[in-house]
Amino acid sequence: MDSNEFRRRRQELMNLMGPGSIAVLPAAPERPRNRDTLYPYRQDSDFYYLTGFPEPEAVLVLIPGRDQGQYILFCRERDPACEIWDGPRAGQEGAVRVYGADDAFPISDIDDILPGLIEGREKVYYTMGVDRDFDQRVIGWVNHVRQNARSGARAPGEFVALQHLLHEMRLIKSKAEIAAMRKAAQVSAEAHRRAMQVCRPGMLEYELEAEFQAIFRRYNGSPAYTPIVGGGANACILHYIANDQPLKDGDLVLIDAGAEIDMYAADITRTFPVNGRFNPEQRTIYELVLEAQKAAIAAIAPGRHWNEFHDAATRVLTAGLVELGLLEGPVERALEQETYRRFYMHRTGHWLGMDVHDVGDYKVDGQWRLLEPGMVLTVEPGLYIAPGSEGVDPRWWGIGVRIEDNVLVTRGGCEVLTDDVPKEVEAIEALMAEGRDGG
Ligand code: GLY
Ligand code: MN
Ligand code: MN
C-alpha cells in the first residue's frame, strides 16, 4: 500500500483527535512458541493501519499541531550483529525516509523522551485495556510528567480510548483497502475452486487444507485464520480445526478458509460433496442455506440496518425447516421463540477487514447500525444437524452446510467480492466433474 494512504489515515485521525492531544500506540509484541522459536510475526492491525511499519518493538506517537513534527516513531536501532540473524531493520533513518515519520528515536530511549512529548497535552489517546503492560507504561509516563509539576510541567487530565475514533475509520474501507480485499478474495476463491477440483473420497481433510496453504503462499499470503475442513458430521462442529479425518464417499465437506494478503483478510466457506454429487437430503439442506444466503445478500444496501440481513436469512431457514418437518410451525412462532437456533446457532455475518472479525460497532446509540458504502461484511448462514439429533429423521443426521461470501456495501447496493467460487449446486457439480476428467 502506498505511503500516501498511511499519511492520509494519520492526518484524518489527528483531525478527529483535535489540538491539545497525543496518541500513543504500540506495535504487536513478538510471541514465543517454545524455547528459541517465535510464532510468525503479525503486526498489530491498528498500528499497521497508521504506519505501514512491519517491525516489533515500536511505538507510534501522533501529536496534532506540533510544530517540530506531528508523527514520531520509536523503533529498534540498527544492529549489525542482530541483523545477521533476523534480517534488516529500518532504524531511525529508515523510519523517517521510508515510513514518513517526522522524527524517530530508539525504542530504548522512550522512557526518557515520551514524558516530554506528553507534557502540556490535555488528552492522551491510547488503546486502553488491550495490553495491561502497556496500560501501566502509559500511566508511568504520565506520572513522570506529574512528578515535575512543581517545575511547571502540566500533565494531561484525560485518557481517551483511541479505539473509538480509529475503529470507525477502519470500518469504512478506502479504494486501496477495497483493492487489497478484492485480491484476498480472489486468491481465496481460487483455492476453494482448487479444493473442489482435487477432492476425492479417501483423501484426508488436511490434504485439502494443504491446497489452501499452497495457493495462499503462491500469492505471498497466509491463512487469515485457522482453516476449517470438516468432512461429514465434523461440519456440525462450528470451530472444528483438527482437519485430520478421512473424507468419505457420500459425505459433504465444509471448508471455511480465507487468505490474508497485504494485511487484509478474506473469509469464505463452501460446502460440497466429497464424491462430486449431492444426494437428495444434502441437496435439500444445501439449497435451503443457499436461498437464505441470497435473501440475506438482497437485504444489504446503504440505509438498511445491520440486523436486516440476519433476519432475512433466519426467516428463509426457519420457513424451510418447518416445511421439511424439522421444526414445528407456525413459522412466526418458530422465529419468535428462536427454535431455529437448534440448527442455526450463529449470526449471519460480521465486519471483515484487516482482522477477520473486524473492528467497528454493530449498534449505535442502542440501535442496529445502518450500512454505508465502503463497509465490508460476511454473509454466512448455515444449518447443522448433528448426528443423533433427537426427533429428527436419521436421514438428515450429520449434514452440516455453511455458505459464506464477502460483501462490499456500494452506493447502489452491494457487491459480492468472492463470487469467483461457485455456489450453485449445478456449478459445483460441473466444476468437480471437470476436475475428475483430468482438468
Ligand atoms: N472464519 C470465521 C468466521 O467465519 O467467522
Ligand atoms: Mn468463515
Ligand atoms: Mn466469517
Tab-separated table of C-alpha atoms and ligand atoms in Angstrom:
chain	number	residue	atom	x	y	z
A	1	MET	CA	0.000	0.000	0.000
A	2	ASP	CA	1.248	3.417	-0.958
A	3	SER	CA	2.734	5.653	1.764
A	4	ASN	CA	0.177	8.387	0.957
A	5	GLU	CA	-2.557	6.071	2.158
A	6	PHE	CA	-0.926	5.812	5.607
A	7	ARG	CA	-0.300	9.553	5.721
A	8	ARG	CA	-3.925	10.283	4.850
A	9	ARG	CA	-5.080	7.996	7.672
A	10	ARG	CA	-2.791	9.654	10.238
A	11	GLN	CA	-3.991	13.055	9.133
A	12	GLU	CA	-7.624	12.040	9.386
A	13	LEU	CA	-7.089	10.608	12.865
A	14	MET	CA	-5.271	13.754	14.009
A	15	ASN	CA	-8.122	15.906	12.686
A	16	LEU	CA	-10.545	13.840	14.746
A	17	MET	CA	-8.341	13.985	17.875
A	18	GLY	CA	-8.079	17.735	17.737
A	19	PRO	CA	-5.479	20.084	19.238
A	20	GLY	CA	-4.020	19.569	22.715
A	21	SER	CA	-3.951	15.803	22.312
A	22	ILE	CA	-1.443	12.998	21.845
A	23	ALA	CA	-1.933	9.400	20.677
A	24	VAL	CA	0.385	6.569	21.707
A	25	LEU	CA	0.100	3.178	20.020
A	26	PRO	CA	2.432	0.169	20.363
A	27	ALA	CA	3.444	-2.421	17.753
A	28	ALA	CA	2.458	-6.050	18.413
A	29	PRO	CA	4.916	-7.943	20.608
A	30	GLU	CA	6.759	-10.995	19.326
A	31	ARG	CA	5.241	-14.149	20.807
A	32	PRO	CA	7.353	-17.146	21.799
A	33	ARG	CA	6.183	-20.546	20.568
A	34	ASN	CA	8.659	-22.603	22.535
A	35	ARG	CA	12.292	-22.090	23.578
A	36	ASP	CA	14.057	-20.153	20.804
A	37	THR	CA	11.177	-20.281	18.336
A	38	LEU	CA	8.688	-17.472	17.798
A	39	TYR	CA	5.258	-17.554	16.170
A	40	PRO	CA	5.342	-15.881	12.755
A	41	TYR	CA	5.207	-12.161	13.456
A	42	ARG	CA	1.946	-10.368	12.646
A	43	GLN	CA	1.910	-6.601	13.160
A	44	ASP	CA	-0.937	-5.139	15.221
A	45	SER	CA	-3.716	-4.083	12.833
A	46	ASP	CA	-4.282	-0.655	14.405
A	47	PHE	CA	-0.562	0.106	14.444
A	48	TYR	CA	-0.096	-1.062	10.872
A	49	TYR	CA	-3.164	0.844	9.680
A	50	LEU	CA	-1.483	4.094	10.701
A	51	THR	CA	2.157	3.355	9.928
A	52	GLY	CA	2.688	0.510	7.469
A	53	PHE	CA	5.645	-0.247	9.750
A	54	PRO	CA	6.291	-4.001	9.931
A	55	GLU	CA	8.678	-4.358	12.895
A	56	PRO	CA	8.053	-5.275	16.533
A	57	GLU	CA	9.359	-3.128	19.421
A	58	ALA	CA	7.998	0.131	18.103
A	59	VAL	CA	5.656	2.834	19.385
A	60	LEU	CA	3.798	5.361	17.263
A	61	VAL	CA	3.159	8.834	18.676
A	62	LEU	CA	0.881	11.350	16.977
A	63	ILE	CA	0.777	14.931	18.226
A	64	PRO	CA	-1.597	17.056	16.137
A	65	GLY	CA	-0.367	20.602	15.579
A	66	ARG	CA	3.151	20.067	16.978
A	67	ASP	CA	5.431	22.443	15.088
A	68	GLN	CA	8.544	20.254	15.281
A	69	GLY	CA	6.676	17.287	13.780
A	70	GLN	CA	3.394	15.505	14.397
A	71	TYR	CA	4.375	11.904	13.628
A	72	ILE	CA	7.051	10.304	15.794
A	73	LEU	CA	8.160	6.714	15.669
A	74	PHE	CA	10.142	4.953	18.360
A	75	CYS	CA	11.761	1.837	16.905
A	76	ARG	CA	14.719	-0.508	17.206
A	77	GLU	CA	18.160	0.810	16.366
A	78	ARG	CA	20.128	-0.712	13.542
A	79	ASP	CA	22.278	-3.543	14.925
A	80	PRO	CA	24.567	-5.391	12.509
A	81	ALA	CA	25.005	-8.357	14.889
A	82	CYS	CA	21.226	-8.871	15.305
A	83	GLU	CA	20.555	-8.192	11.633
A	84	ILE	CA	22.772	-11.130	10.666
A	85	TRP	CA	20.312	-13.405	12.476
A	86	ASP	CA	16.966	-11.709	11.985
A	87	GLY	CA	17.264	-9.564	8.878
A	88	PRO	CA	17.404	-5.836	8.275
A	89	ARG	CA	15.789	-3.195	10.479
A	90	ALA	CA	14.643	0.204	9.327
A	91	GLY	CA	16.337	2.022	12.169
A	92	GLN	CA	15.564	5.669	12.862
A	93	GLU	CA	16.820	6.774	9.477
A	94	GLY	CA	14.551	4.282	7.681
A	95	ALA	CA	11.589	5.262	9.886
A	96	VAL	CA	11.892	8.797	8.547
A	97	ARG	CA	12.934	8.072	4.963
A	98	VAL	CA	10.798	5.015	4.174
A	99	TYR	CA	7.891	5.316	6.594
A	100	GLY	CA	7.463	9.067	6.572
A	101	ALA	CA	7.994	9.774	10.283
A	102	ASP	CA	8.747	13.435	11.069
A	103	ASP	CA	11.169	12.226	13.702
A	104	ALA	CA	12.329	8.851	15.034
A	105	PHE	CA	14.067	7.759	18.234
A	106	PRO	CA	15.474	4.480	19.568
A	107	ILE	CA	12.813	2.500	21.431
A	108	SER	CA	15.290	2.137	24.304
A	109	ASP	CA	15.035	5.917	24.903
A	110	ILE	CA	11.243	6.067	25.087
A	111	ASP	CA	11.050	6.442	28.899
A	112	ASP	CA	13.296	9.499	28.709
A	113	ILE	CA	11.676	11.156	25.696
A	114	LEU	CA	7.957	10.394	25.753
A	115	PRO	CA	7.097	12.197	29.036
A	116	GLY	CA	8.461	15.373	27.468
A	117	LEU	CA	6.141	14.892	24.465
A	118	ILE	CA	3.148	14.227	26.720
A	119	GLU	CA	3.810	17.330	28.812
A	120	GLY	CA	1.414	20.166	28.024
A	121	ARG	CA	-1.115	17.924	26.245
A	122	GLU	CA	-4.560	17.645	27.759
A	123	LYS	CA	-5.765	14.350	26.324
A	124	VAL	CA	-3.900	11.082	25.890
A	125	TYR	CA	-5.421	8.710	23.342
A	126	TYR	CA	-4.291	5.107	23.581
A	127	THR	CA	-5.701	1.597	23.103
A	128	MET	CA	-6.887	1.385	26.670
A	129	GLY	CA	-7.370	-2.021	28.247
A	130	VAL	CA	-5.864	-4.089	25.435
A	131	ASP	CA	-2.455	-4.801	26.948
A	132	ARG	CA	-2.079	-4.495	30.699
A	133	ASP	CA	1.686	-3.874	30.499
A	134	PHE	CA	1.211	-1.062	28.017
A	135	ASP	CA	-1.562	0.488	30.143
A	136	GLN	CA	0.929	0.548	33.026
A	137	ARG	CA	3.624	2.122	30.909
A	138	VAL	CA	1.315	4.914	29.729
A	139	ILE	CA	0.385	5.663	33.341
A	140	GLY	CA	4.094	5.616	34.215
A	141	TRP	CA	4.909	8.204	31.519
A	142	VAL	CA	2.073	10.445	32.619
A	143	ASN	CA	3.099	10.122	36.288
A	144	HIS	CA	6.582	11.120	35.271
A	145	VAL	CA	5.143	14.391	33.954
A	146	ARG	CA	3.120	14.851	37.157
A	147	GLN	CA	6.235	14.498	39.254
A	148	ASN	CA	7.638	17.540	37.509
A	149	ALA	CA	4.521	19.611	38.214
A	150	ARG	CA	6.357	21.823	40.703
A	151	SER	CA	8.721	22.936	37.981
A	152	GLY	CA	5.680	23.972	35.933
A	153	ALA	CA	5.008	20.809	33.918
A	154	ARG	CA	1.370	20.245	33.001
A	155	ALA	CA	0.120	16.641	32.984
A	156	PRO	CA	-2.861	15.595	30.859
A	157	GLY	CA	-6.172	15.334	32.658
A	158	GLU	CA	-7.919	12.976	30.279
A	159	PHE	CA	-7.322	9.474	28.989
A	160	VAL	CA	-9.377	8.532	25.955
A	161	ALA	CA	-9.738	5.139	24.268
A	162	LEU	CA	-8.201	5.507	20.821
A	163	GLN	CA	-10.320	2.604	19.555
A	164	HIS	CA	-13.476	4.701	19.140
A	165	LEU	CA	-12.004	7.017	16.523
A	166	LEU	CA	-9.676	4.528	14.904
A	167	HIS	CA	-12.171	1.707	14.548
A	168	GLU	CA	-14.772	3.962	12.996
A	169	MET	CA	-12.135	4.867	10.418
A	170	ARG	CA	-11.214	1.221	9.816
A	171	LEU	CA	-14.863	0.278	9.336
A	172	ILE	CA	-15.144	2.312	6.119
A	173	LYS	CA	-12.721	0.925	3.565
A	174	SER	CA	-10.852	3.190	1.173
A	175	LYS	CA	-10.285	2.440	-2.524
A	176	ALA	CA	-6.861	0.992	-1.731
A	177	GLU	CA	-8.282	-1.194	1.005
A	178	ILE	CA	-11.054	-2.464	-1.258
A	179	ALA	CA	-8.430	-3.354	-3.869
A	180	ALA	CA	-6.483	-5.307	-1.225
A	181	MET	CA	-9.630	-7.108	-0.088
A	182	ARG	CA	-10.536	-7.962	-3.658
A	183	LYS	CA	-7.130	-9.572	-4.039
A	184	ALA	CA	-7.509	-11.605	-0.822
A	185	ALA	CA	-10.992	-12.638	-2.010
A	186	GLN	CA	-9.754	-13.726	-5.443
A	187	VAL	CA	-6.860	-15.758	-4.086
A	188	SER	CA	-9.149	-17.430	-1.556
A	189	ALA	CA	-11.703	-18.166	-4.262
A	190	GLU	CA	-9.004	-19.748	-6.419
A	191	ALA	CA	-8.077	-22.040	-3.523
A	192	HIS	CA	-11.701	-23.057	-2.941
A	193	ARG	CA	-12.110	-23.881	-6.623
A	194	ARG	CA	-8.959	-25.956	-6.491
A	195	ALA	CA	-10.215	-27.856	-3.430
A	196	MET	CA	-13.418	-28.734	-5.293
A	197	GLN	CA	-11.407	-29.985	-8.247
A	198	VAL	CA	-8.952	-32.180	-6.360
A	199	CYS	CA	-11.285	-33.589	-3.691
A	200	ARG	CA	-11.653	-37.396	-3.800
A	201	PRO	CA	-13.126	-39.922	-1.361
A	202	GLY	CA	-10.386	-41.328	0.871
A	203	MET	CA	-8.351	-38.127	0.997
A	204	LEU	CA	-7.651	-36.678	4.419
A	205	GLU	CA	-9.100	-33.367	5.479
A	206	TYR	CA	-5.600	-31.931	5.888
A	207	GLU	CA	-4.747	-32.828	2.307
A	208	LEU	CA	-7.440	-30.419	1.183
A	209	GLU	CA	-6.167	-27.873	3.718
A	210	ALA	CA	-2.725	-28.203	2.082
A	211	GLU	CA	-4.165	-26.879	-1.198
A	212	PHE	CA	-5.126	-23.656	0.574
A	213	GLN	CA	-1.715	-23.273	2.133
A	214	ALA	CA	-0.027	-23.814	-1.261
A	215	ILE	CA	-2.170	-21.302	-3.120
A	216	PHE	CA	-2.073	-18.669	-0.374
A	217	ARG	CA	1.730	-18.843	-0.262
A	218	ARG	CA	1.927	-18.588	-4.039
A	219	TYR	CA	0.498	-15.070	-3.631
A	220	ASN	CA	2.614	-14.260	-0.577
A	221	GLY	CA	-0.433	-14.725	1.615
A	222	SER	CA	-1.173	-16.840	4.646
A	223	PRO	CA	-4.376	-18.091	6.261
A	224	ALA	CA	-6.304	-15.208	7.838
A	225	TYR	CA	-7.471	-17.732	10.498
A	226	THR	CA	-7.045	-21.455	11.076
A	227	PRO	CA	-8.860	-23.199	8.210
A	228	ILE	CA	-11.805	-25.461	8.985
A	229	VAL	CA	-12.001	-28.577	6.807
A	230	GLY	CA	-14.788	-30.725	8.173
A	231	GLY	CA	-15.935	-33.874	6.385
A	232	GLY	CA	-19.366	-35.372	7.182
A	233	ALA	CA	-20.559	-34.682	10.715
A	234	ASN	CA	-17.386	-32.702	11.507
A	235	ALA	CA	-19.113	-29.864	9.647
A	236	CYS	CA	-21.530	-29.669	12.585
A	237	ILE	CA	-18.663	-28.712	14.945
A	238	LEU	CA	-18.527	-24.973	14.350
A	239	HIS	CA	-14.866	-24.467	15.297
A	240	TYR	CA	-13.536	-27.805	14.014
A	241	ILE	CA	-9.835	-27.378	13.188
A	242	ALA	CA	-8.340	-30.836	13.753
A	243	ASN	CA	-8.737	-31.476	10.000
A	244	ASP	CA	-7.264	-34.977	10.347
A	245	GLN	CA	-10.080	-37.327	9.332
A	246	PRO	CA	-10.666	-39.160	6.056
A	247	LEU	CA	-13.193	-37.715	3.623
A	248	LYS	CA	-15.861	-40.318	2.908
A	249	ASP	CA	-17.724	-41.161	-0.250
A	250	GLY	CA	-21.282	-39.915	0.208
A	251	ASP	CA	-20.405	-37.196	2.742
A	252	LEU	CA	-20.245	-33.453	2.348
A	253	VAL	CA	-17.156	-31.458	3.274
A	254	LEU	CA	-17.371	-27.946	4.709
A	255	ILE	CA	-14.352	-25.709	4.175
A	256	ASP	CA	-14.069	-22.327	5.869
A	257	ALA	CA	-10.758	-20.810	4.754
A	258	GLY	CA	-9.562	-17.390	3.668
A	259	ALA	CA	-6.265	-15.745	2.866
A	260	GLU	CA	-4.692	-12.712	4.427
A	261	ILE	CA	-2.825	-10.757	1.774
A	262	ASP	CA	-1.100	-7.450	2.445
A	263	MET	CA	-2.750	-7.445	5.887
A	264	TYR	CA	-6.338	-7.811	4.594
A	265	ALA	CA	-8.498	-10.893	5.075
A	266	ALA	CA	-10.982	-12.913	3.096
A	267	ASP	CA	-13.354	-15.345	4.823
A	268	ILE	CA	-15.040	-17.873	2.535
A	269	THR	CA	-16.985	-21.038	3.292
A	270	ARG	CA	-18.130	-23.577	0.754
A	271	THR	CA	-19.731	-26.971	1.337
A	272	PHE	CA	-19.641	-29.608	-1.377
A	273	PRO	CA	-19.981	-33.382	-1.850
A	274	VAL	CA	-16.774	-35.377	-1.434
A	275	ASN	CA	-17.667	-37.575	-4.441
A	276	GLY	CA	-18.828	-34.694	-6.615
A	277	ARG	CA	-22.630	-35.299	-6.441
A	278	PHE	CA	-25.067	-34.090	-3.792
A	279	ASN	CA	-27.509	-36.747	-2.558
A	280	PRO	CA	-31.164	-35.660	-2.226
A	281	GLU	CA	-31.023	-34.814	1.512
A	282	GLN	CA	-27.738	-32.916	1.182
A	283	ARG	CA	-29.094	-31.058	-1.794
A	284	THR	CA	-32.284	-30.107	0.045
A	285	ILE	CA	-30.422	-28.647	3.024
A	286	TYR	CA	-27.813	-27.037	0.782
A	287	GLU	CA	-30.397	-25.301	-1.391
A	288	LEU	CA	-32.207	-24.019	1.663
A	289	VAL	CA	-28.994	-22.452	3.005
A	290	LEU	CA	-28.259	-21.035	-0.440
A	291	GLU	CA	-31.720	-19.478	-0.654
A	292	ALA	CA	-31.192	-17.949	2.802
A	293	GLN	CA	-27.813	-16.596	1.764
A	294	LYS	CA	-29.245	-14.981	-1.364
A	295	ALA	CA	-32.110	-13.458	0.643
A	296	ALA	CA	-29.555	-12.058	3.091
A	297	ILE	CA	-27.396	-10.550	0.330
A	298	ALA	CA	-30.525	-8.970	-1.165
A	299	ALA	CA	-31.043	-7.161	2.165
A	300	ILE	CA	-27.659	-5.409	2.019
A	301	ALA	CA	-27.626	-1.812	0.809
A	302	PRO	CA	-26.873	1.618	2.247
A	303	GLY	CA	-29.506	2.628	4.776
A	304	ARG	CA	-30.517	-0.961	5.621
A	305	HIS	CA	-29.667	-1.804	9.228
A	306	TRP	CA	-27.173	-4.379	10.463
A	307	ASN	CA	-29.765	-6.940	11.537
A	308	GLU	CA	-31.888	-6.916	8.399
A	309	PHE	CA	-29.814	-9.450	6.504
A	310	HIS	CA	-29.678	-11.742	9.541
A	311	ASP	CA	-33.462	-11.538	9.830
A	312	ALA	CA	-33.813	-12.284	6.123
A	313	ALA	CA	-31.629	-15.402	6.463
A	314	THR	CA	-33.314	-16.751	9.595
A	315	ARG	CA	-36.756	-16.257	8.040
A	316	VAL	CA	-35.879	-18.346	4.976
A	317	LEU	CA	-34.140	-21.023	7.041
A	318	THR	CA	-36.986	-21.263	9.520
A	319	ALA	CA	-39.676	-21.457	6.845
A	320	GLY	CA	-37.682	-24.185	5.096
A	321	LEU	CA	-37.126	-26.178	8.291
A	322	VAL	CA	-40.831	-26.019	9.117
A	323	GLU	CA	-41.710	-27.191	5.621
A	324	LEU	CA	-39.309	-30.133	5.921
A	325	GLY	CA	-40.805	-31.092	9.266
A	326	LEU	CA	-37.552	-30.392	11.072
A	327	LEU	CA	-39.132	-27.599	13.124
A	328	GLU	CA	-42.594	-27.214	14.475
A	329	GLY	CA	-44.626	-24.400	12.911
A	330	PRO	CA	-46.072	-21.943	12.533
A	331	VAL	CA	-43.089	-20.043	11.138
A	332	GLU	CA	-43.836	-16.829	13.054
A	333	ARG	CA	-43.804	-18.643	16.354
A	334	ALA	CA	-40.602	-20.545	15.486
A	335	LEU	CA	-38.974	-17.198	14.654
A	336	GLU	CA	-40.237	-15.546	17.795
A	337	GLN	CA	-39.126	-18.398	20.035
A	338	GLU	CA	-35.904	-18.793	18.053
A	339	THR	CA	-36.361	-22.558	17.874
A	340	TYR	CA	-34.291	-22.467	14.664
A	341	ARG	CA	-31.254	-21.949	16.902
A	342	ARG	CA	-31.107	-25.679	17.381
A	343	PHE	CA	-29.838	-25.950	13.782
A	344	TYR	CA	-28.591	-22.395	13.205
A	345	MET	CA	-26.756	-21.168	16.284
A	346	HIS	CA	-24.539	-18.372	14.967
A	347	ARG	CA	-25.181	-14.972	13.462
A	348	THR	CA	-25.241	-14.336	9.731
A	349	GLY	CA	-22.128	-12.177	9.466
A	350	HIS	CA	-19.506	-9.854	10.865
A	351	TRP	CA	-17.352	-6.963	9.680
A	352	LEU	CA	-14.336	-8.002	7.639
A	353	GLY	CA	-11.086	-6.122	7.029
A	354	MET	CA	-7.571	-6.324	8.431
A	355	ASP	CA	-8.972	-8.656	11.085
A	356	VAL	CA	-11.264	-11.474	10.070
A	357	HIS	CA	-13.733	-10.427	12.743
A	358	ASP	CA	-13.005	-6.808	12.042
A	359	VAL	CA	-13.452	-3.764	14.261
A	360	GLY	CA	-16.467	-1.475	14.223
A	361	ASP	CA	-19.603	-1.209	16.343
A	362	TYR	CA	-22.724	-3.106	15.314
A	363	LYS	CA	-25.032	-0.806	17.220
A	364	VAL	CA	-25.007	2.972	17.521
A	365	ASP	CA	-26.879	4.553	20.436
A	366	GLY	CA	-28.527	1.227	21.133
A	367	GLN	CA	-29.864	0.825	17.569
A	368	TRP	CA	-28.616	-1.522	14.868
A	369	ARG	CA	-26.195	0.371	12.724
A	370	LEU	CA	-27.172	1.472	9.210
A	371	LEU	CA	-24.990	0.134	6.399
A	372	GLU	CA	-22.851	2.621	4.472
A	373	PRO	CA	-20.823	2.375	1.261
A	374	GLY	CA	-17.310	1.090	1.969
A	375	MET	CA	-18.298	-1.319	4.738
A	376	VAL	CA	-17.331	-4.951	4.130
A	377	LEU	CA	-19.079	-7.836	5.835
A	378	THR	CA	-19.511	-11.580	5.598
A	379	VAL	CA	-22.808	-13.287	4.828
A	380	GLU	CA	-22.681	-16.820	6.146
A	381	PRO	CA	-25.881	-18.636	7.026
A	382	GLY	CA	-25.686	-22.350	7.782
A	383	LEU	CA	-27.600	-25.369	9.038
A	384	TYR	CA	-26.053	-28.029	11.243
A	385	ILE	CA	-27.950	-31.227	12.017
A	386	ALA	CA	-25.765	-33.113	14.476
A	387	PRO	CA	-25.742	-36.915	14.386
A	388	GLY	CA	-28.254	-38.339	16.831
A	389	SER	CA	-30.411	-35.178	16.822
A	390	GLU	CA	-33.465	-36.200	18.775
A	391	GLY	CA	-36.784	-36.157	16.996
A	392	VAL	CA	-35.047	-35.724	13.625
A	393	ASP	CA	-35.304	-38.383	10.925
A	394	PRO	CA	-31.841	-40.024	10.760
A	395	ARG	CA	-31.617	-39.341	7.030
A	396	TRP	CA	-30.753	-35.736	7.937
A	397	TRP	CA	-28.168	-36.599	10.592
A	398	GLY	CA	-24.637	-35.382	10.147
A	399	ILE	CA	-25.448	-32.823	7.443
A	400	GLY	CA	-23.700	-29.508	8.095
A	401	VAL	CA	-23.772	-26.730	5.500
A	402	ARG	CA	-22.495	-23.160	5.540
A	403	ILE	CA	-22.106	-20.818	2.578
A	404	GLU	CA	-20.057	-17.693	3.260
A	405	ASP	CA	-19.266	-14.780	0.974
A	406	ASN	CA	-17.662	-11.380	1.489
A	407	VAL	CA	-19.810	-8.419	0.556
A	408	LEU	CA	-18.910	-4.791	-0.018
A	409	VAL	CA	-21.631	-2.200	0.551
A	410	THR	CA	-21.700	0.072	-2.510
A	411	ARG	CA	-23.622	3.223	-3.273
A	412	GLY	CA	-26.179	1.341	-5.315
A	413	GLY	CA	-26.463	-1.734	-3.092
A	414	CYS	CA	-23.695	-4.270	-2.661
A	415	GLU	CA	-21.079	-6.296	-4.463
A	416	VAL	CA	-20.054	-9.866	-3.665
A	417	LEU	CA	-16.239	-9.932	-3.661
A	418	THR	CA	-15.997	-13.709	-3.511
A	419	ASP	CA	-18.153	-14.819	-6.398
A	420	ASP	CA	-15.255	-16.427	-8.292
A	421	VAL	CA	-16.053	-19.639	-6.477
A	422	PRO	CA	-19.286	-21.399	-7.451
A	423	LYS	CA	-22.127	-21.949	-5.004
A	424	GLU	CA	-24.998	-23.180	-7.199
A	425	VAL	CA	-25.407	-26.968	-6.997
A	426	GLU	CA	-25.036	-27.440	-10.759
A	427	ALA	CA	-21.973	-25.185	-10.937
A	428	ILE	CA	-20.248	-27.026	-8.093
A	429	GLU	CA	-21.004	-30.425	-9.603
A	430	ALA	CA	-19.802	-29.244	-13.015
A	431	LEU	CA	-16.516	-27.895	-11.610
A	432	MET	CA	-15.936	-31.075	-9.653
A	433	ALA	CA	-16.626	-33.203	-12.717
A	434	GLU	CA	-14.120	-31.096	-14.662
A	435	GLY	CA	-11.508	-31.888	-12.013
A	436	ARG	CA	-12.336	-35.590	-12.387
A	437	ASP	CA	-11.881	-35.501	-16.164
A	438	GLY	CA	-8.237	-34.757	-15.570
A	439	GLY	CA	-8.549	-30.921	-15.606
B	1	GLY	N1	-13.947	-17.993	9.777
B	1	GLY	C1	-14.541	-17.383	10.884
B	1	GLY	C2	-15.906	-16.963	10.604
B	1	GLY	O1	-16.491	-17.409	9.647
B	1	GLY	O2	-16.444	-16.121	11.270
B	2	MN	MN	-15.542	-18.149	7.883
B	3	MN	MN	-16.967	-15.399	8.895
